[in-house]
């Protein structure tokens, strides 16, 4: 759930098989702030953050593979 100052916006989770939670919170926060600063709005920034943090926990380590971030951003 994200709050835009006026309303709560529910963001659906992205199903994943978590193998390593390293970096999940930082990824969520970073992706959300990236979205807000690039004009995506609260809902789409929340979706981006949810998708990004979901993807990062599905692998070992706190970094995406080359091109993985761009693929997630294309889906938003």
N, CA, C and O atoms as a GROMACS GRO file, in nm:
protein
  304
    1UNK      N    1   0.086  -0.117   0.000
    1UNK     CA    2   0.000   0.000   0.000
    1UNK      C    3   0.090   0.123   0.000
    1UNK      O    4   0.186   0.130   0.078
    2UNK      N    5   0.060   0.219  -0.087
    2UNK     CA    6   0.130   0.347  -0.086
    2UNK      C    7   0.028   0.456  -0.055
    2UNK      O    8  -0.091   0.440  -0.082
    3UNK      N    9   0.075   0.565   0.000
    3UNK     CA   10  -0.012   0.676   0.037
    3UNK      C   11   0.039   0.801  -0.034
    3UNK      O   12   0.154   0.840  -0.018
    4UNK      N   13  -0.048   0.864  -0.112
    4UNK     CA   14  -0.008   0.981  -0.189
    4UNK      C   15  -0.037   1.114  -0.120
    4UNK      O   16  -0.025   1.220  -0.180
    5UNK      N   17  -0.075   1.108   0.006
    5UNK     CA   18  -0.109   1.227   0.080
    5UNK      C   19  -0.259   1.247   0.092
    5UNK      O   20  -0.306   1.320   0.180
    6UNK      N   21  -0.335   1.182   0.004
    6UNK     CA   22  -0.480   1.191   0.006
    6UNK      C   23  -0.549   1.056   0.016
    6UNK      O   24  -0.652   1.043   0.081
    7UNK      N   25  -0.492   0.956  -0.049
    7UNK     CA   26  -0.555   0.824  -0.050
    7UNK      C   27  -0.452   0.713  -0.045
    7UNK      O   28  -0.336   0.730  -0.083
    8UNK      N   29  -0.499   0.598   0.004
    8UNK     CA   30  -0.416   0.478   0.005
    8UNK      C   31  -0.437   0.406  -0.128
    8UNK      O   32  -0.550   0.391  -0.174
    9UNK      N   33  -0.329   0.361  -0.188
    9UNK     CA   34  -0.335   0.292  -0.316
    9UNK      C   35  -0.279   0.152  -0.295
    9UNK      O   36  -0.163   0.136  -0.256
   10UNK      N   37  -0.362   0.051  -0.322
   10UNK     CA   38  -0.316  -0.087  -0.308
   10UNK      C   39  -0.236  -0.129  -0.430
   10UNK      O   40  -0.278  -0.107  -0.544
   11UNK      N   41  -0.123  -0.190  -0.406
   11UNK     CA   42  -0.036  -0.240  -0.512
   11UNK      C   43  -0.033  -0.392  -0.501
   11UNK      O   44   0.000  -0.446  -0.396
   12UNK      N   45  -0.068  -0.458  -0.609
   12UNK     CA   46  -0.066  -0.605  -0.609
   12UNK      C   47   0.077  -0.656  -0.599
   12UNK      O   48   0.168  -0.598  -0.658
   13UNK      N   49   0.097  -0.764  -0.526
   13UNK     CA   50   0.231  -0.824  -0.520
   13UNK      C   51   0.261  -0.900  -0.649
   13UNK      O   52   0.171  -0.936  -0.725
   14UNK      N   53   0.388  -0.924  -0.670
   14UNK     CA   54   0.433  -1.005  -0.783
   14UNK      C   55   0.480  -1.138  -0.726
   14UNK      O   56   0.578  -1.143  -0.652
   15UNK      N   57   0.412  -1.246  -0.762
   15UNK     CA   58   0.451  -1.377  -0.709
   15UNK      C   59   0.595  -1.411  -0.747
   15UNK      O   60   0.637  -1.389  -0.861
   16UNK      N   61   0.669  -1.464  -0.654
   16UNK     CA   62   0.808  -1.502  -0.680
   16UNK      C   63   0.850  -1.608  -0.579
   16UNK      O   64   0.787  -1.624  -0.475
   17UNK      N   65   0.954  -1.678  -0.610
   17UNK     CA   66   1.012  -1.771  -0.515
   17UNK      C   67   1.136  -1.703  -0.457
   17UNK      O   68   1.238  -1.688  -0.524
   18UNK      N   69   1.125  -1.662  -0.333
   18UNK     CA   70   1.234  -1.591  -0.267
   18UNK      C   71   1.346  -1.687  -0.229
   18UNK      O   72   1.322  -1.791  -0.168
   19UNK      N   73   1.469  -1.649  -0.265
   19UNK     CA   74   1.586  -1.729  -0.228
   19UNK      C   75   1.685  -1.648  -0.145
   19UNK      O   76   1.768  -1.706  -0.074
   20UNK      N   77   1.678  -1.515  -0.152
   20UNK     CA   78   1.771  -1.429  -0.078
   20UNK      C   79   1.707  -1.291  -0.063
   20UNK      O   80   1.680  -1.225  -0.163
   21UNK      N   81   1.684  -1.248   0.059
   21UNK     CA   82   1.618  -1.119   0.080
   21UNK      C   83   1.714  -1.001   0.084
   21UNK      O   84   1.672  -0.888   0.108
   22UNK      N   85   1.843  -1.026   0.059
   22UNK     CA   86   1.941  -0.918   0.061
   22UNK      C   87   1.905  -0.812  -0.043
   22UNK      O   88   1.891  -0.841  -0.162
   23UNK      N   89   1.889  -0.689   0.003
   23UNK     CA   90   1.864  -0.578  -0.088
   23UNK      C   91   1.718  -0.552  -0.120
   23UNK      O   92   1.688  -0.458  -0.194
   24UNK      N   93   1.626  -0.632  -0.067
   24UNK     CA   94   1.485  -0.617  -0.103
   24UNK      C   95   1.428  -0.482  -0.062
   24UNK      O   96   1.360  -0.417  -0.142
   25UNK      N   97   1.454  -0.439   0.059
   25UNK     CA   98   1.402  -0.310   0.106
   25UNK      C   99   1.464  -0.193   0.033
   25UNK      O  100   1.395  -0.098  -0.005
   26UNK      N  101   1.595  -0.199   0.013
   26UNK     CA  102   1.663  -0.092  -0.061
   26UNK      C  103   1.615  -0.086  -0.205
   26UNK      O  104   1.599   0.022  -0.261
   27UNK      N  105   1.591  -0.202  -0.265
   27UNK     CA  106   1.542  -0.206  -0.402
   27UNK      C  107   1.402  -0.145  -0.410
   27UNK      O  108   1.374  -0.068  -0.501
   28UNK      N  109   1.315  -0.180  -0.314
   28UNK     CA  110   1.181  -0.125  -0.314
   28UNK      C  111   1.186   0.027  -0.304
   28UNK      O  112   1.124   0.098  -0.383
   29UNK      N  113   1.261   0.076  -0.206
   29UNK     CA  114   1.271   0.221  -0.185
   29UNK      C  115   1.332   0.292  -0.306
   29UNK      O  116   1.282   0.395  -0.350
   30UNK      N  117   1.439   0.236  -0.359
   30UNK     CA  118   1.506   0.298  -0.473
   30UNK      C  119   1.419   0.300  -0.597
   30UNK      O  120   1.414   0.400  -0.669
   31UNK      N  121   1.350   0.191  -0.623
   31UNK     CA  122   1.262   0.184  -0.740
   31UNK      C  123   1.144   0.280  -0.726
   31UNK      O  124   1.104   0.345  -0.822
   32UNK      N  125   1.089   0.288  -0.605
   32UNK     CA  126   0.977   0.379  -0.582
   32UNK      C  127   1.022   0.524  -0.602
   32UNK      O  128   0.953   0.601  -0.669
   33UNK      N  129   1.135   0.560  -0.546
   33UNK     CA  130   1.184   0.697  -0.562
   33UNK      C  131   1.222   0.727  -0.706
   33UNK      O  132   1.202   0.839  -0.753
   34UNK      N  133   1.278   0.629  -0.775
   34UNK     CA  134   1.306   0.647  -0.918
   34UNK      C  135   1.177   0.680  -0.993
   34UNK      O  136   1.173   0.773  -1.072
   35UNK      N  137   1.073   0.603  -0.966
   35UNK     CA  138   0.945   0.626  -1.033
   35UNK      C  139   0.888   0.762  -1.005
   35UNK      O  140   0.844   0.831  -1.097
   36UNK      N  141   0.888   0.803  -0.879
   36UNK     CA  142   0.836   0.935  -0.842
   36UNK      C  143   0.915   1.045  -0.911
   36UNK      O  144   0.857   1.140  -0.963
   37UNK      N  145   1.047   1.032  -0.913
   37UNK     CA  146   1.132   1.136  -0.973
   37UNK      C  147   1.130   1.136  -1.126
   37UNK      O  148   1.181   1.228  -1.188
   38UNK      N  149   1.073   1.032  -1.185
   38UNK     CA  150   1.063   1.025  -1.331
   38UNK      C  151   0.918   1.034  -1.379
   38UNK      O  152   0.887   0.992  -1.490
   39UNK      N  153   0.831   1.087  -1.294
   39UNK     CA  154   0.695   1.117  -1.335
   39UNK      C  155   0.600   0.999  -1.348
   39UNK      O  156   0.499   1.009  -1.417
   40UNK      N  157   0.630   0.887  -1.284
   40UNK     CA  158   0.543   0.771  -1.295
   40UNK      C  159   0.420   0.780  -1.206
   40UNK      O  160   0.325   0.703  -1.226
   41UNK      N  161   0.417   0.870  -1.109
   41UNK     CA  162   0.306   0.878  -1.016
   41UNK      C  163   0.318   0.772  -0.908
   41UNK      O  164   0.402   0.683  -0.916
   42UNK      N  165   0.232   0.784  -0.808
   42UNK     CA  166   0.241   0.694  -0.694
   42UNK      C  167   0.205   0.550  -0.728
   42UNK      O  168   0.274   0.457  -0.686
   43UNK      N  169   0.099   0.529  -0.802
   43UNK     CA  170   0.056   0.392  -0.833
   43UNK      C  171   0.162   0.319  -0.916
   43UNK      O  172   0.204   0.209  -0.880
   44UNK      N  173   0.205   0.379  -1.026
   44UNK     CA  174   0.305   0.312  -1.112
   44UNK      C  175   0.440   0.300  -1.043
   44UNK      O  176   0.513   0.205  -1.068
   45UNK      N  177   0.474   0.395  -0.957
   45UNK     CA  178   0.598   0.384  -0.881
   45UNK      C  179   0.589   0.267  -0.783
   45UNK      O  180   0.687   0.196  -0.763
   46UNK      N  181   0.473   0.248  -0.724
   46UNK     CA  182   0.452   0.133  -0.635
   46UNK      C  183   0.459   0.002  -0.709
   46UNK      O  184   0.513  -0.096  -0.658
   47UNK      N  185   0.404  -0.001  -0.830
   47UNK     CA  186   0.411  -0.122  -0.912
   47UNK      C  187   0.555  -0.151  -0.948
   47UNK      O  188   0.600  -0.266  -0.941
   48UNK      N  189   0.629  -0.048  -0.989
   48UNK     CA  190   0.771  -0.065  -1.022
   48UNK      C  191   0.848  -0.117  -0.901
   48UNK      O  192   0.930  -0.208  -0.913
   49UNK      N  193   0.822  -0.059  -0.785
   49UNK     CA  194   0.892  -0.101  -0.663
   49UNK      C  195   0.859  -0.246  -0.627
   49UNK      O  196   0.947  -0.322  -0.588
   50UNK      N  197   0.733  -0.282  -0.639
   50UNK     CA  198   0.691  -0.419  -0.609
   50UNK      C  199   0.755  -0.518  -0.706
   50UNK      O  200   0.805  -0.622  -0.664
   51UNK      N  201   0.753  -0.486  -0.834
   51UNK     CA  202   0.814  -0.574  -0.935
   51UNK      C  203   0.964  -0.587  -0.914
   51UNK      O  204   1.019  -0.696  -0.925
   52UNK      N  205   1.030  -0.476  -0.885
   52UNK     CA  206   1.175  -0.476  -0.868
   52UNK      C  207   1.218  -0.555  -0.745
   52UNK      O  208   1.310  -0.636  -0.752
   53UNK      N  209   1.151  -0.530  -0.633
   53UNK     CA  210   1.190  -0.602  -0.511
   53UNK      C  211   1.155  -0.751  -0.521
   53UNK      O  212   1.225  -0.835  -0.464
   54UNK      N  213   1.049  -0.782  -0.592
   54UNK     CA  214   1.013  -0.921  -0.616
   54UNK      C  215   1.121  -0.992  -0.698
   54UNK      O  216   1.158  -1.106  -0.669
   55UNK      N  217   1.170  -0.922  -0.799
   55UNK     CA  218   1.273  -0.981  -0.885
   55UNK      C  219   1.405  -0.998  -0.811
   55UNK      O  220   1.475  -1.098  -0.832
   56UNK      N  221   1.440  -0.904  -0.724
   56UNK     CA  222   1.571  -0.911  -0.658
   56UNK      C  223   1.578  -1.024  -0.557
   56UNK      O  224   1.685  -1.080  -0.534
   57UNK      N  225   1.465  -1.059  -0.495
   57UNK     CA  226   1.469  -1.168  -0.397
   57UNK      C  227   1.467  -1.306  -0.462
   57UNK      O  228   1.486  -1.408  -0.394
   58UNK      N  229   1.445  -1.311  -0.592
   58UNK     CA  230   1.438  -1.440  -0.661
   58UNK      C  231   1.577  -1.490  -0.703
   58UNK      O  232   1.588  -1.595  -0.768
   59UNK      N  233   1.681  -1.417  -0.666
   59UNK     CA  234   1.818  -1.456  -0.700
   59UNK      C  235   1.910  -1.425  -0.583
   59UNK      O  236   1.870  -1.352  -0.491
   60UNK      N  237   2.028  -1.477  -0.585
   60UNK     CA  238   2.125  -1.448  -0.480
   60UNK      C  239   2.196  -1.316  -0.509
   60UNK      O  240   2.237  -1.291  -0.623
   61UNK      N  241   2.211  -1.235  -0.408
   61UNK     CA  242   2.281  -1.108  -0.421
   61UNK      C  243   2.187  -0.992  -0.447
   61UNK      O  244   2.074  -1.011  -0.492
   62UNK      N  245   2.235  -0.870  -0.418
   62UNK     CA  246   2.148  -0.752  -0.425
   62UNK      C  247   2.154  -0.675  -0.557
   62UNK      O  248   2.116  -0.558  -0.561
   63UNK      N  249   2.198  -0.738  -0.665
   63UNK     CA  250   2.209  -0.666  -0.793
   63UNK      C  251   2.142  -0.743  -0.905
   63UNK      O  252   2.142  -0.866  -0.909
   64UNK      N  253   2.084  -0.665  -0.997
   64UNK     CA  254   2.025  -0.724  -1.117
   64UNK      C  255   2.133  -0.765  -1.216
   64UNK      O  256   2.245  -0.714  -1.212
   65UNK      N  257   2.097  -0.858  -1.302
   65UNK     CA  258   2.183  -0.893  -1.415
   65UNK      C  259   2.174  -0.780  -1.517
   65UNK      O  260   2.083  -0.697  -1.509
   66UNK      N  261   2.266  -0.775  -1.612
   66UNK     CA  262   2.262  -0.673  -1.717
   66UNK      C  263   2.128  -0.676  -1.790
   66UNK      O  264   2.084  -0.781  -1.835
   67UNK      N  265   2.065  -0.561  -1.801
   67UNK     CA  266   1.940  -0.549  -1.875
   67UNK      C  267   1.814  -0.584  -1.798
   67UNK      O  268   1.704  -0.558  -1.845
   68UNK      N  269   1.828  -0.643  -1.680
   68UNK     CA  270   1.711  -0.686  -1.603
   68UNK      C  271   1.628  -0.567  -1.557
   68UNK      O  272   1.505  -0.573  -1.562
   69UNK      N  273   1.691  -0.460  -1.513
   69UNK     CA  274   1.617  -0.341  -1.468
   69UNK      C  275   1.539  -0.279  -1.584
   69UNK      O  276   1.424  -0.238  -1.566
   70UNK      N  277   1.600  -0.274  -1.700
   70UNK     CA  278   1.531  -0.218  -1.818
   70UNK      C  279   1.410  -0.301  -1.855
   70UNK      O  280   1.307  -0.246  -1.896
   71UNK      N  281   1.419  -0.432  -1.842
   71UNK     CA  282   1.306  -0.520  -1.873
   71UNK      C  283   1.189  -0.496  -1.777
   71UNK      O  284   1.073  -0.492  -1.819
   72UNK      N  285   1.219  -0.479  -1.651
   72UNK     CA  286   1.113  -0.452  -1.554
   72UNK      C  287   1.049  -0.317  -1.583
   72UNK      O  288   0.927  -0.304  -1.579
   73UNK      N  289   1.129  -0.217  -1.612
   73UNK     CA  290   1.077  -0.083  -1.640
   73UNK      C  291   0.988  -0.082  -1.764
   73UNK      O  292   0.891  -0.006  -1.770
   74UNK      N  293   1.018  -0.164  -1.862
   74UNK     CA  294   0.935  -0.173  -1.983
   74UNK      C  295   0.793  -0.222  -1.953
   74UNK      O  296   0.698  -0.187  -2.023
   75UNK      N  297   0.780  -0.304  -1.849
   75UNK     CA  298   0.650  -0.362  -1.814
   75UNK      C  299   0.557  -0.263  -1.745
   75UNK      O  300   0.437  -0.287  -1.736
   76UNK      N  301   0.611  -0.152  -1.697
   76UNK     CA  302   0.532  -0.055  -1.619
   76UNK      C  303   0.464   0.044  -1.713
   76UNK      O  304   0.393   0.134  -1.668
   0.00000   0.00000   0.00000
